[in-house]
mmCIF file of C-alpha atoms in Angstrom:
data_model
loop_
_atom_site.group_PDB
_atom_site.id
_atom_site.type_symbol
_atom_site.label_atom_id
_atom_site.label_comp_id
_atom_site.label_asym_id
_atom_site.label_seq_id
_atom_site.Cartn_x
_atom_site.Cartn_y
_atom_site.Cartn_z
ATOM 1 C CA MET X 26 -0.013 0.012 -0.105
ATOM 2 C CA PHE X 27 3.012 2.450 1.039
ATOM 3 C CA LYS X 28 4.972 1.213 -1.816
ATOM 4 C CA TYR X 29 5.442 4.782 -3.693
ATOM 5 C CA ARG X 30 5.653 6.455 -0.446
ATOM 6 C CA LYS X 31 8.968 7.737 -1.310
ATOM 7 C CA ASN X 32 7.399 9.962 -3.926
ATOM 8 C CA PHE X 33 4.652 11.556 -1.930
ATOM 9 C CA GLY X 34 5.911 14.480 0.109
ATOM 10 C CA LYS X 35 9.075 16.873 0.792
ATOM 11 C CA ASN X 36 11.683 14.817 2.272
ATOM 12 C CA LYS X 37 12.912 17.662 5.150
ATOM 13 C CA THR X 38 13.287 16.942 8.572
ATOM 14 C CA SER X 39 11.188 19.139 10.764
ATOM 15 C CA THR X 40 8.869 18.884 13.912
ATOM 16 C CA ASP X 41 5.010 18.149 12.437
ATOM 17 C CA TYR X 42 3.000 20.965 14.423
ATOM 18 C CA THR X 43 -0.074 20.341 12.285
ATOM 19 C CA THR X 44 -0.709 16.922 13.371
ATOM 20 C CA ALA X 45 -0.122 18.060 16.765
ATOM 21 C CA ILE X 46 -2.004 20.453 16.838
ATOM 22 C CA ILE X 47 -4.835 18.591 15.428
ATOM 23 C CA ALA X 48 -4.487 16.145 17.841
ATOM 24 C CA ILE X 49 -4.426 18.824 20.799
ATOM 25 C CA VAL X 50 -7.588 21.009 19.293
ATOM 26 C CA LEU X 51 -9.515 17.823 19.278
ATOM 27 C CA SER X 52 -8.123 17.020 23.046
ATOM 28 C CA VAL X 53 -9.508 20.520 24.224
ATOM 29 C CA PHE X 54 -13.074 20.059 22.465
ATOM 30 C CA GLY X 55 -13.434 16.758 24.258
ATOM 31 C CA ILE X 56 -12.420 18.206 27.679
ATOM 32 C CA PHE X 57 -15.491 20.375 27.001
ATOM 33 C CA MET X 58 -17.770 17.473 26.125
ATOM 34 C CA VAL X 59 -17.053 16.040 28.943
ATOM 35 C CA ALA X 60 -17.501 19.036 31.293
ATOM 36 C CA SER X 61 -21.013 19.282 29.144
ATOM 37 C CA ALA X 62 -21.979 15.586 29.913
ATOM 38 C CA THR X 63 -20.527 15.482 33.450
ATOM 39 C CA ARG X 64 -22.415 18.686 34.837
ATOM 40 C CA GLY X 65 -24.128 18.482 37.951
ATOM 41 C CA SER X 66 -21.781 15.786 38.830
ATOM 42 C CA ASP X 67 -18.556 15.111 40.154
ATOM 43 C CA THR X 68 -15.975 17.564 38.944
ATOM 44 C CA SER X 69 -12.939 15.206 39.311
ATOM 45 C CA TYR X 70 -13.984 14.227 35.527
ATOM 46 C CA ILE X 71 -12.514 17.483 34.300
ATOM 47 C CA THR X 72 -9.385 17.783 36.420
ATOM 48 C CA LYS X 73 -8.235 14.034 35.219
ATOM 49 C CA GLN X 74 -9.261 14.397 32.211
ATOM 50 C CA SER X 75 -7.116 17.760 31.747
ATOM 51 C CA PHE X 76 -4.780 16.411 33.848
ATOM 52 C CA ALA X 77 -4.050 13.206 31.059
ATOM 53 C CA VAL X 78 -4.074 15.417 28.192
ATOM 54 C CA PHE X 79 -1.636 17.745 29.469
ATOM 55 C CA LEU X 80 0.414 14.434 30.520
ATOM 56 C CA GLY X 81 -0.710 13.920 27.175
ATOM 57 C CA ILE X 82 0.845 16.302 25.205
ATOM 58 C CA CYS X 83 4.453 16.463 26.928
ATOM 59 C CA PHE X 84 4.622 13.034 26.254
ATOM 60 C CA MET X 85 4.068 13.159 22.358
ATOM 61 C CA PHE X 86 6.417 15.768 21.990
ATOM 62 C CA ILE X 87 8.894 14.179 24.215
ATOM 63 C CA LEU X 88 8.301 11.275 21.780
ATOM 64 C CA SER X 89 8.647 13.184 18.550
ATOM 65 C CA PHE X 90 12.164 14.419 19.182
ATOM 66 C CA ILE X 91 13.370 11.078 20.364
ATOM 67 C CA ASN X 92 14.613 8.181 16.976
ATOM 68 C CA TYR X 93 11.592 6.074 17.088
ATOM 69 C CA GLU X 94 13.997 3.632 15.976
ATOM 70 C CA ILE X 95 15.373 3.133 19.654
ATOM 71 C CA PHE X 96 12.687 1.375 20.547
ATOM 72 C CA LEU X 97 12.893 -0.935 17.760
ATOM 73 C CA ASN X 98 15.879 -2.766 18.796
ATOM 74 C CA PHE X 99 15.573 -5.983 18.874
ATOM 75 C CA LYS X 100 16.057 -6.428 22.389
ATOM 76 C CA ILE X 101 14.134 -3.831 23.646
ATOM 77 C CA SER X 102 11.391 -4.849 21.399
ATOM 78 C CA ILE X 103 11.103 -8.391 23.012
ATOM 79 C CA LEU X 104 11.013 -6.543 26.251
ATOM 80 C CA LEU X 105 8.443 -4.531 25.058
ATOM 81 C CA PHE X 106 6.232 -7.660 24.005
ATOM 82 C CA CYS X 107 7.203 -9.093 27.669
ATOM 83 C CA SER X 108 5.565 -6.029 29.268
ATOM 84 C CA SER X 109 2.544 -6.485 27.562
ATOM 85 C CA ILE X 110 2.061 -9.745 28.460
ATOM 86 C CA PHE X 111 2.916 -8.857 32.067
ATOM 87 C CA PHE X 112 0.444 -5.916 32.130
ATOM 88 C CA LEU X 113 -1.916 -7.959 30.698
ATOM 89 C CA ILE X 114 -1.973 -11.043 33.141
ATOM 90 C CA LEU X 115 -1.440 -8.632 36.037
ATOM 91 C CA THR X 116 -4.774 -6.942 35.237
ATOM 92 C CA LEU X 117 -6.345 -10.677 34.826
ATOM 93 C CA VAL X 118 -5.067 -11.091 38.560
ATOM 94 C CA ILE X 119 -5.871 -7.790 40.487
ATOM 95 C CA GLY X 120 -8.148 -5.789 37.996
ATOM 96 C CA ILE X 121 -11.613 -4.734 38.559
ATOM 97 C CA GLY X 122 -14.542 -3.429 36.431
ATOM 98 C CA SER X 123 -17.886 -3.411 35.631
ATOM 99 C CA GLY X 124 -18.661 -6.960 33.336
ATOM 100 C CA ASN X 125 -15.012 -7.013 32.049
ATOM 101 C CA GLN X 126 -11.848 -6.573 33.874
ATOM 102 C CA SER X 127 -10.018 -3.886 32.610
ATOM 103 C CA TRP X 128 -8.892 -1.545 35.017
ATOM 104 C CA ILE X 129 -6.515 -0.919 37.581
ATOM 105 C CA ASN X 130 -6.458 1.322 40.328
ATOM 106 C CA LEU X 131 -4.112 3.391 41.663
ATOM 107 C CA THR X 132 -4.126 2.735 45.316
ATOM 108 C CA GLY X 133 -4.293 6.218 47.109
ATOM 109 C CA LEU X 134 -4.529 8.244 44.131
ATOM 110 C CA SER X 135 -8.275 7.231 43.294
ATOM 111 C CA ILE X 136 -7.384 6.596 39.575
ATOM 112 C CA ASN X 137 -8.220 3.273 37.403
ATOM 113 C CA VAL X 138 -5.693 2.554 34.685
ATOM 114 C CA GLN X 139 -6.845 0.870 31.904
ATOM 115 C CA PRO X 140 -3.107 -1.284 30.913
ATOM 116 C CA SER X 141 -4.598 -2.537 27.706
ATOM 117 C CA GLU X 142 -5.273 0.905 26.157
ATOM 118 C CA PHE X 143 -1.131 1.178 26.234
ATOM 119 C CA VAL X 144 -0.524 -2.389 25.125
ATOM 120 C CA LYS X 145 -2.264 -1.226 21.803
ATOM 121 C CA VAL X 146 1.135 1.130 21.418
ATOM 122 C CA LEU X 147 3.355 -1.053 22.596
ATOM 123 C CA PHE X 148 1.821 -3.736 20.432
ATOM 124 C CA ILE X 149 2.170 -1.614 17.385
ATOM 125 C CA LEU X 150 5.857 -1.497 17.311
ATOM 126 C CA THR X 151 6.015 -5.113 18.336
ATOM 127 C CA PHE X 152 3.898 -5.699 15.743
ATOM 128 C CA ALA X 153 6.139 -3.890 13.262
ATOM 129 C CA LYS X 154 9.172 -5.333 14.104
ATOM 130 C CA HIS X 155 8.109 -8.429 13.627
ATOM 131 C CA LEU X 156 6.519 -7.577 10.072
ATOM 132 C CA ASP X 157 9.960 -5.910 9.113
ATOM 133 C CA SER X 158 11.452 -9.463 10.042
ATOM 134 C CA THR X 159 9.121 -11.019 7.453
ATOM 135 C CA LYS X 160 9.683 -8.290 4.758
ATOM 136 C CA GLY X 161 9.537 -9.877 1.215
ATOM 137 C CA SER X 162 8.201 -13.395 2.731
ATOM 138 C CA ILE X 163 5.349 -12.571 5.216
ATOM 139 C CA ASN X 164 2.950 -14.606 2.828
ATOM 140 C CA LYS X 165 4.834 -17.653 3.520
ATOM 141 C CA PRO X 166 2.643 -20.111 6.000
ATOM 142 C CA LEU X 167 5.219 -20.530 8.759
ATOM 143 C CA ASN X 168 5.793 -16.605 9.135
ATOM 144 C CA LEU X 169 1.957 -15.690 8.737
ATOM 145 C CA LEU X 170 1.459 -18.787 11.315
ATOM 146 C CA LEU X 171 3.998 -16.804 13.883
ATOM 147 C CA LEU X 172 2.800 -13.001 13.444
ATOM 148 C CA LEU X 173 -0.702 -15.244 13.996
ATOM 149 C CA LEU X 174 0.582 -15.937 17.594
ATOM 150 C CA HIS X 175 2.173 -12.639 18.228
ATOM 151 C CA ALA X 176 -1.414 -11.138 17.748
ATOM 152 C CA GLY X 177 -3.208 -13.810 19.033
ATOM 153 C CA VAL X 178 -0.936 -14.070 22.629
ATOM 154 C CA ILE X 179 -2.139 -10.154 23.058
ATOM 155 C CA ILE X 180 -6.119 -10.610 21.849
ATOM 156 C CA GLY X 181 -6.633 -14.215 23.611
ATOM 157 C CA LEU X 182 -5.682 -11.845 27.141
ATOM 158 C CA VAL X 183 -6.930 -9.346 26.569
ATOM 159 C CA MET X 184 -10.640 -11.420 25.595
ATOM 160 C CA LEU X 185 -10.306 -12.645 29.050
ATOM 161 C CA GLN X 186 -10.487 -9.890 30.354
ATOM 162 C CA GLY X 187 -13.846 -9.566 29.055
ATOM 163 C CA ASP X 188 -12.711 -6.837 26.642
ATOM 164 C CA LEU X 189 -14.370 -7.491 23.636
ATOM 165 C CA GLY X 190 -14.117 -4.054 21.993
ATOM 166 C CA SER X 191 -10.339 -3.550 22.661
ATOM 167 C CA ALA X 192 -9.830 -6.995 21.036
ATOM 168 C CA LEU X 193 -11.694 -6.285 18.108
ATOM 169 C CA VAL X 194 -9.627 -3.196 17.684
ATOM 170 C CA PHE X 195 -6.624 -5.074 18.015
ATOM 171 C CA MET X 196 -7.741 -7.780 15.176
ATOM 172 C CA PHE X 197 -8.594 -4.597 13.259
ATOM 173 C CA ILE X 198 -4.793 -3.286 13.952
ATOM 174 C CA ALA X 199 -2.930 -6.935 13.034
ATOM 175 C CA ILE X 200 -5.269 -6.903 9.968
ATOM 176 C CA ILE X 201 -4.127 -3.759 8.842
ATOM 177 C CA MET X 202 -0.739 -3.335 9.688
ATOM 178 C CA CYS X 203 -0.021 -7.506 7.447
ATOM 179 C CA TYR X 204 -2.521 -5.966 4.649
ATOM 180 C CA THR X 205 -0.288 -2.811 4.317
ATOM 181 C CA GLN X 206 3.309 -4.724 4.261
ATOM 182 C CA GLY X 207 2.407 -6.626 1.597
ATOM 183 C CA LEU X 208 0.378 -9.653 2.992
ATOM 184 C CA SER X 209 -1.874 -11.464 0.188
ATOM 185 C CA ILE X 210 -5.983 -10.707 -0.041
ATOM 186 C CA PHE X 211 -7.044 -13.477 -0.427
ATOM 187 C CA TYR X 212 -5.397 -14.715 3.083
ATOM 188 C CA ILE X 213 -7.870 -11.895 4.689
ATOM 189 C CA ILE X 214 -10.781 -13.127 2.643
ATOM 190 C CA GLY X 215 -10.368 -16.561 3.777
ATOM 191 C CA GLY X 216 -9.447 -15.932 7.560
ATOM 192 C CA SER X 217 -12.796 -13.971 7.375
ATOM 193 C CA ALA X 218 -14.842 -17.098 5.905
ATOM 194 C CA LEU X 219 -13.135 -19.170 8.219
ATOM 195 C CA ILE X 220 -14.556 -16.770 11.289
ATOM 196 C CA ALA X 221 -17.447 -16.626 9.947
ATOM 197 C CA LEU X 222 -18.391 -20.260 9.512
ATOM 198 C CA THR X 223 -17.477 -20.908 12.629
ATOM 199 C CA SER X 224 -19.075 -18.069 14.372
ATOM 200 C CA PRO X 225 -21.659 -20.281 15.953
ATOM 201 C CA TYR X 226 -18.715 -22.055 18.031
ATOM 202 C CA TRP X 227 -16.757 -19.055 19.102
ATOM 203 C CA TRP X 228 -19.987 -17.559 20.259
ATOM 204 C CA ASN X 229 -20.295 -20.086 22.825
ATOM 205 C CA PHE X 230 -17.167 -18.656 24.167
ATOM 206 C CA LEU X 231 -18.645 -15.193 25.027
ATOM 207 C CA LYS X 232 -20.327 -14.463 28.371
ATOM 208 C CA PRO X 233 -24.031 -13.863 28.407
ATOM 209 C CA TYR X 234 -24.117 -10.086 28.845
ATOM 210 C CA GLN X 235 -21.555 -10.021 25.627
ATOM 211 C CA GLN X 236 -23.627 -12.411 23.477
ATOM 212 C CA GLN X 237 -27.159 -9.726 24.647
ATOM 213 C CA ARG X 238 -24.753 -6.846 24.022
ATOM 214 C CA ILE X 239 -24.015 -7.947 20.348
ATOM 215 C CA LEU X 240 -27.596 -9.000 19.342
ATOM 216 C CA VAL X 241 -29.036 -5.810 21.042
ATOM 217 C CA GLY X 242 -26.574 -3.319 19.039
ATOM 218 C CA PHE X 243 -28.375 -4.445 15.880
ATOM 219 C CA ASN X 244 -32.019 -4.241 17.430
ATOM 220 C CA PRO X 245 -32.032 -2.347 20.366
ATOM 221 C CA GLU X 246 -35.850 -2.303 20.761
ATOM 222 C CA ILE X 247 -35.382 -6.080 21.975
ATOM 223 C CA ASP X 248 -34.425 -5.015 25.678
ATOM 224 C CA PRO X 249 -35.560 -1.164 25.598
ATOM 225 C CA LEU X 250 -34.867 -1.236 29.447
ATOM 226 C CA GLY X 251 -31.847 -3.474 29.762
ATOM 227 C CA TYR X 252 -29.117 -3.518 27.251
ATOM 228 C CA GLY X 253 -31.087 -1.082 24.380
ATOM 229 C CA TYR X 254 -31.567 1.595 27.333
ATOM 230 C CA GLN X 255 -28.532 3.967 25.845
ATOM 231 C CA GLN X 256 -28.975 3.475 22.415
ATOM 232 C CA ILE X 257 -32.123 4.271 22.267
ATOM 233 C CA LEU X 258 -31.655 6.863 24.572
ATOM 234 C CA SER X 259 -28.821 7.765 22.136
ATOM 235 C CA LYS X 260 -30.818 7.767 19.134
ATOM 236 C CA ASN X 261 -33.208 10.066 20.431
ATOM 237 C CA ALA X 262 -30.641 12.803 21.719
ATOM 238 C CA ILE X 263 -29.060 12.526 17.930
ATOM 239 C CA MET X 264 -32.117 12.827 16.552
ATOM 240 C CA GLN X 265 -33.022 16.106 19.355
ATOM 241 C CA GLY X 266 -30.236 17.746 17.857
ATOM 242 C CA GLY X 267 -31.030 18.659 14.327
ATOM 243 C CA PHE X 268 -28.562 20.389 12.307
ATOM 244 C CA PHE X 269 -27.550 23.016 14.817
ATOM 245 C CA GLY X 270 -27.926 21.310 17.739
ATOM 246 C CA SER X 271 -29.821 22.682 20.877
ATOM 247 C CA GLY X 272 -25.864 24.615 22.177
ATOM 248 C CA TYR X 273 -23.612 23.333 24.399
ATOM 249 C CA MET X 274 -24.802 22.389 27.524
ATOM 250 C CA GLU X 275 -28.662 22.807 27.004
ATOM 251 C CA SER X 276 -29.037 19.163 25.993
ATOM 252 C CA THR X 277 -32.234 17.497 27.552
ATOM 253 C CA VAL X 278 -31.568 13.607 26.335
ATOM 254 C CA SER X 279 -28.123 12.980 26.749
ATOM 255 C CA PRO X 280 -27.844 13.950 30.680
ATOM 256 C CA THR X 281 -29.880 10.688 31.005
ATOM 257 C CA ILE X 282 -27.936 8.365 29.135
ATOM 258 C CA PRO X 283 -25.655 5.950 31.236
ATOM 259 C CA TYR X 284 -21.832 7.035 30.691
ATOM 260 C CA ASN X 285 -22.902 9.614 28.242
ATOM 261 C CA HIS X 286 -19.201 10.911 28.549
ATOM 262 C CA THR X 287 -17.348 7.729 27.956
ATOM 263 C CA ASP X 288 -19.124 5.341 25.460
ATOM 264 C CA MET X 289 -21.970 7.446 24.465
ATOM 265 C CA ILE X 290 -20.433 11.145 24.183
ATOM 266 C CA PHE X 291 -20.852 11.328 20.448
ATOM 267 C CA SER X 292 -25.253 11.352 21.847
ATOM 268 C CA VAL X 293 -23.691 14.724 23.774
ATOM 269 C CA ILE X 294 -21.914 15.962 20.518
ATOM 270 C CA SER X 295 -25.050 15.415 17.869
ATOM 271 C CA GLU X 296 -27.651 16.937 20.751
ATOM 272 C CA GLU X 297 -25.828 20.110 21.090
ATOM 273 C CA LEU X 298 -23.840 20.981 18.604
ATOM 274 C CA GLY X 299 -26.167 18.901 15.776
ATOM 275 C CA LEU X 300 -25.228 17.629 12.300
ATOM 276 C CA PHE X 301 -22.925 20.882 11.813
ATOM 277 C CA GLY X 302 -20.965 20.117 14.876
ATOM 278 C CA VAL X 303 -20.144 16.541 14.250
ATOM 279 C CA ILE X 304 -19.215 17.581 10.332
ATOM 280 C CA VAL X 305 -16.544 19.860 12.142
ATOM 281 C CA MET X 306 -15.520 17.174 14.185
ATOM 282 C CA MET X 307 -15.193 14.294 11.736
ATOM 283 C CA THR X 308 -13.464 16.823 9.443
ATOM 284 C CA VAL X 309 -10.922 17.493 12.458
ATOM 285 C CA LEU X 310 -10.746 13.719 13.024
ATOM 286 C CA ALA X 311 -10.275 12.830 9.102
ATOM 287 C CA LEU X 312 -7.699 15.936 9.102
ATOM 288 C CA LEU X 313 -5.910 13.783 11.860
ATOM 289 C CA VAL X 314 -6.246 10.658 10.131
ATOM 290 C CA ALA X 315 -4.592 12.485 6.710
ATOM 291 C CA ARG X 316 -1.953 13.762 8.337
ATOM 292 C CA VAL X 317 -0.696 10.333 9.806
ATOM 293 C CA THR X 318 -1.486 8.758 6.158
ATOM 294 C CA LYS X 319 0.975 11.149 4.795
ATOM 295 C CA THR X 320 3.793 10.132 7.570
ATOM 296 C CA ALA X 321 2.965 6.607 5.915
ATOM 297 C CA PHE X 322 4.310 7.496 2.861
ATOM 298 C CA ILE X 323 7.114 9.557 3.550
ATOM 299 C CA ALA X 324 8.617 7.276 6.034
ATOM 300 C CA ARG X 325 12.358 6.543 5.941
ATOM 301 C CA LYS X 326 11.597 2.717 6.078
ATOM 302 C CA ASP X 327 8.654 0.004 5.477
ATOM 303 C CA ILE X 328 8.781 -0.254 9.452
ATOM 304 C CA GLY X 329 7.834 3.159 10.117
ATOM 305 C CA SER X 330 5.130 3.341 7.689
ATOM 306 C CA ALA X 331 3.712 -0.313 9.297
ATOM 307 C CA ILE X 332 4.076 1.857 12.141
ATOM 308 C CA CYS X 333 1.873 4.290 10.982
ATOM 309 C CA ALA X 334 -0.721 1.784 9.391
ATOM 310 C CA GLY X 335 -1.257 0.656 12.857
ATOM 311 C CA VAL X 336 -2.149 3.940 14.922
ATOM 312 C CA LEU X 337 -4.692 4.555 11.641
ATOM 313 C CA ALA X 338 -6.059 2.067 12.377
ATOM 314 C CA MET X 339 -6.453 2.024 15.671
ATOM 315 C CA LEU X 340 -8.116 5.285 15.219
ATOM 316 C CA ILE X 341 -10.182 4.642 12.417
ATOM 317 C CA ALA X 342 -11.774 1.030 14.318
ATOM 318 C CA GLN X 343 -12.427 3.328 17.695
ATOM 319 C CA THR X 344 -14.197 6.085 15.889
ATOM 320 C CA ILE X 345 -16.352 3.682 13.437
ATOM 321 C CA GLU X 346 -16.971 1.616 16.496
ATOM 322 C CA ASN X 347 -17.971 4.677 18.825
ATOM 323 C CA ILE X 348 -20.567 6.544 16.557
ATOM 324 C CA GLY X 349 -21.821 2.854 15.531
ATOM 325 C CA MET X 350 -22.848 2.312 19.087
ATOM 326 C CA CYS X 351 -24.002 5.744 19.122
ATOM 327 C CA LEU X 352 -26.553 5.465 16.271
ATOM 328 C CA GLY X 353 -27.935 1.764 16.997
ATOM 329 C CA ILE X 354 -26.140 -0.061 14.141
ATOM 330 C CA LEU X 355 -23.156 -1.793 16.164
ATOM 331 C CA PRO X 356 -23.259 -3.588 19.407
ATOM 332 C CA ILE X 357 -21.988 -1.658 22.940
ATOM 333 C CA ILE X 358 -18.326 -3.216 23.662
ATOM 334 C CA GLY X 359 -17.116 0.249 25.824
ATOM 335 C CA ILE X 360 -14.923 2.400 22.707
ATOM 336 C CA THR X 361 -14.088 5.705 23.172
ATOM 337 C CA LEU X 362 -14.565 8.242 20.734
ATOM 338 C CA PRO X 363 -10.333 8.932 20.031
ATOM 339 C CA PHE X 364 -9.205 12.386 21.959
ATOM 340 C CA ILE X 365 -12.997 13.397 23.014
ATOM 341 C CA SER X 366 -14.532 10.237 25.458
ATOM 342 C CA TYR X 367 -13.130 10.620 28.961
ATOM 343 C CA GLY X 368 -10.668 8.279 29.697
ATOM 344 C CA GLY X 369 -6.879 9.268 30.888
ATOM 345 C CA SER X 370 -5.760 5.606 29.603
ATOM 346 C CA SER X 371 -7.328 6.008 26.137
ATOM 347 C CA VAL X 372 -6.232 9.687 25.294
ATOM 348 C CA LEU X 373 -2.771 9.189 27.116
ATOM 349 C CA SER X 374 -2.275 6.430 24.634
ATOM 350 C CA LEU X 375 -3.020 8.304 21.859
ATOM 351 C CA PHE X 376 -0.698 11.440 22.393
ATOM 352 C CA LEU X 377 2.009 8.363 22.886
ATOM 353 C CA ALA X 378 1.298 7.271 19.478
ATOM 354 C CA ILE X 379 0.942 10.187 17.521
ATOM 355 C CA GLY X 380 4.401 11.195 19.471
ATOM 356 C CA ILE X 381 5.754 8.080 17.750
ATOM 357 C CA VAL X 382 4.060 8.849 14.511
ATOM 358 C CA MET X 383 5.342 13.234 14.852
ATOM 359 C CA SER X 384 9.244 11.006 15.376
ATOM 360 C CA ILE X 385 8.771 9.223 11.987
ATOM 361 C CA TYR X 386 8.121 12.226 10.765
ATOM 362 C CA ARG X 387 10.348 13.856 11.919
ATOM 363 C CA TYR X 388 13.538 11.207 11.228
ATOM 364 C CA ARG X 389 12.144 10.591 7.235
ATOM 365 C CA SER X 390 15.268 11.880 5.816
ATOM 366 C CA LYS X 391 17.345 9.238 4.327
ATOM 367 C CA TYR X 392 20.924 9.066 5.653
ATOM 368 C CA PHE X 393 24.133 9.904 3.275
ATOM 369 C CA PHE X 394 24.637 6.264 1.267
ATOM 370 C CA GLU X 395 21.863 4.713 2.638
ATOM 371 C CA ARG X 396 19.841 2.640 0.297
ATOM 372 C CA GLU X 397 16.103 3.318 -0.244
ATOM 373 C CA PRO X 398 13.304 1.105 1.798
ATOM 374 C CA SER X 399 12.491 -1.629 -0.669
#
C-alpha cells in the first residue's frame, strides 16, 4: 500500500506541528464535551481528563524528538512484548471493572488505569518489528503463523479480561498492518470466511452479557429497558439535535444516558452541536487521519510505514465503533471516541501514538549512502 511513499511529500526533517495541533484541538474539545456531559456531577472528571491531556501533550512532544528506531531494537522489542503480556496478566489477577476486568486501581490516587490502552501502542511497535523481520516473505505459511501467534497472545489475554471492544481493535490493527506490508488479500478473505463459518462455535465462548450486547446492538428494541436502553436514548438525543443542535450544555436527552461522558459522548455532541458540529468534528478527525497517512508515505523505512498503519487502524476502528454504538447500528462494547471521550488511559495512549508518528515524520530523511527502502 505504501510502496511508492518515497515520491509523496518533501523529504525534509522538521517537527510535525500540524499533527500535534490537530490532536490538541480534539483533546481540548473533548474536555469541553466531557464537562457538558458531567455537568452537575463530580468535577473530578474534568480535572482528571485535563491532567491526562496535559501529560499526553508533554509525552507526545518528548517522543517526537526521540528517534523511533530506538524502540525497534530487537532486545527492546522483546522487552516491550514481554511487558505487554505482564501488564495484561496483572490486570487479570488484580483488575477491576463492571462486566469486564480491564482496569487497575492505583491505591491512594483514586485513579483507574486501563493497561490494554497502552498495550495497543506497544503492540503496534512490536508487531511492526515482527513484520519487518518477514519483509518479502510475509505470505509464507510459517511466517504468517508466527504473526498470528504474536497477535493471538495479546488478543487472547484481552478477551480473557472480557474486553471484546479492545480485542476487536487489536484484530483490526493487526490485519491492516499486515495488509500494508504485503499480506495477500486472499489470506484476509479466507480468514474472514473461516471466522464466519466458525462463528457459532466462538459464540459459545462469549459471556452471556456480551452475547446480549451484540444482539441488542443490531436491534435495541428487543431489550428497551435493559441493554438496549443506552442506544435508544442515544438515538433520541441524536435526532433531537437536528442540524445546529440545542446549544452547549443545553441538552435534555443526552444527560440521561448512562456513561454519556465515555461510550456515548457522540450523542452529547450530536444533541448540543447538531449535524453541523458533528461534521466539523469528523473533518478534524479526518485531517488527523490524513496527516498520519502522509507520514506513512514519506517514512524512511517500511517499519515506519507499518507503525503509521497501526496508528491509523486504531483511530479508524475506534471512531467507527464508537459512532456506530451511538447510532444503534453496532453493539455497545466499550470503545472511546479518540481524544474526545473521557478516559485518561485512552487519551494518554493516543498522544503517545501520535508522538511516535511525529518521530517518524521528523526522522524521515535518508542517511547519506543509505539504500532506498524496499
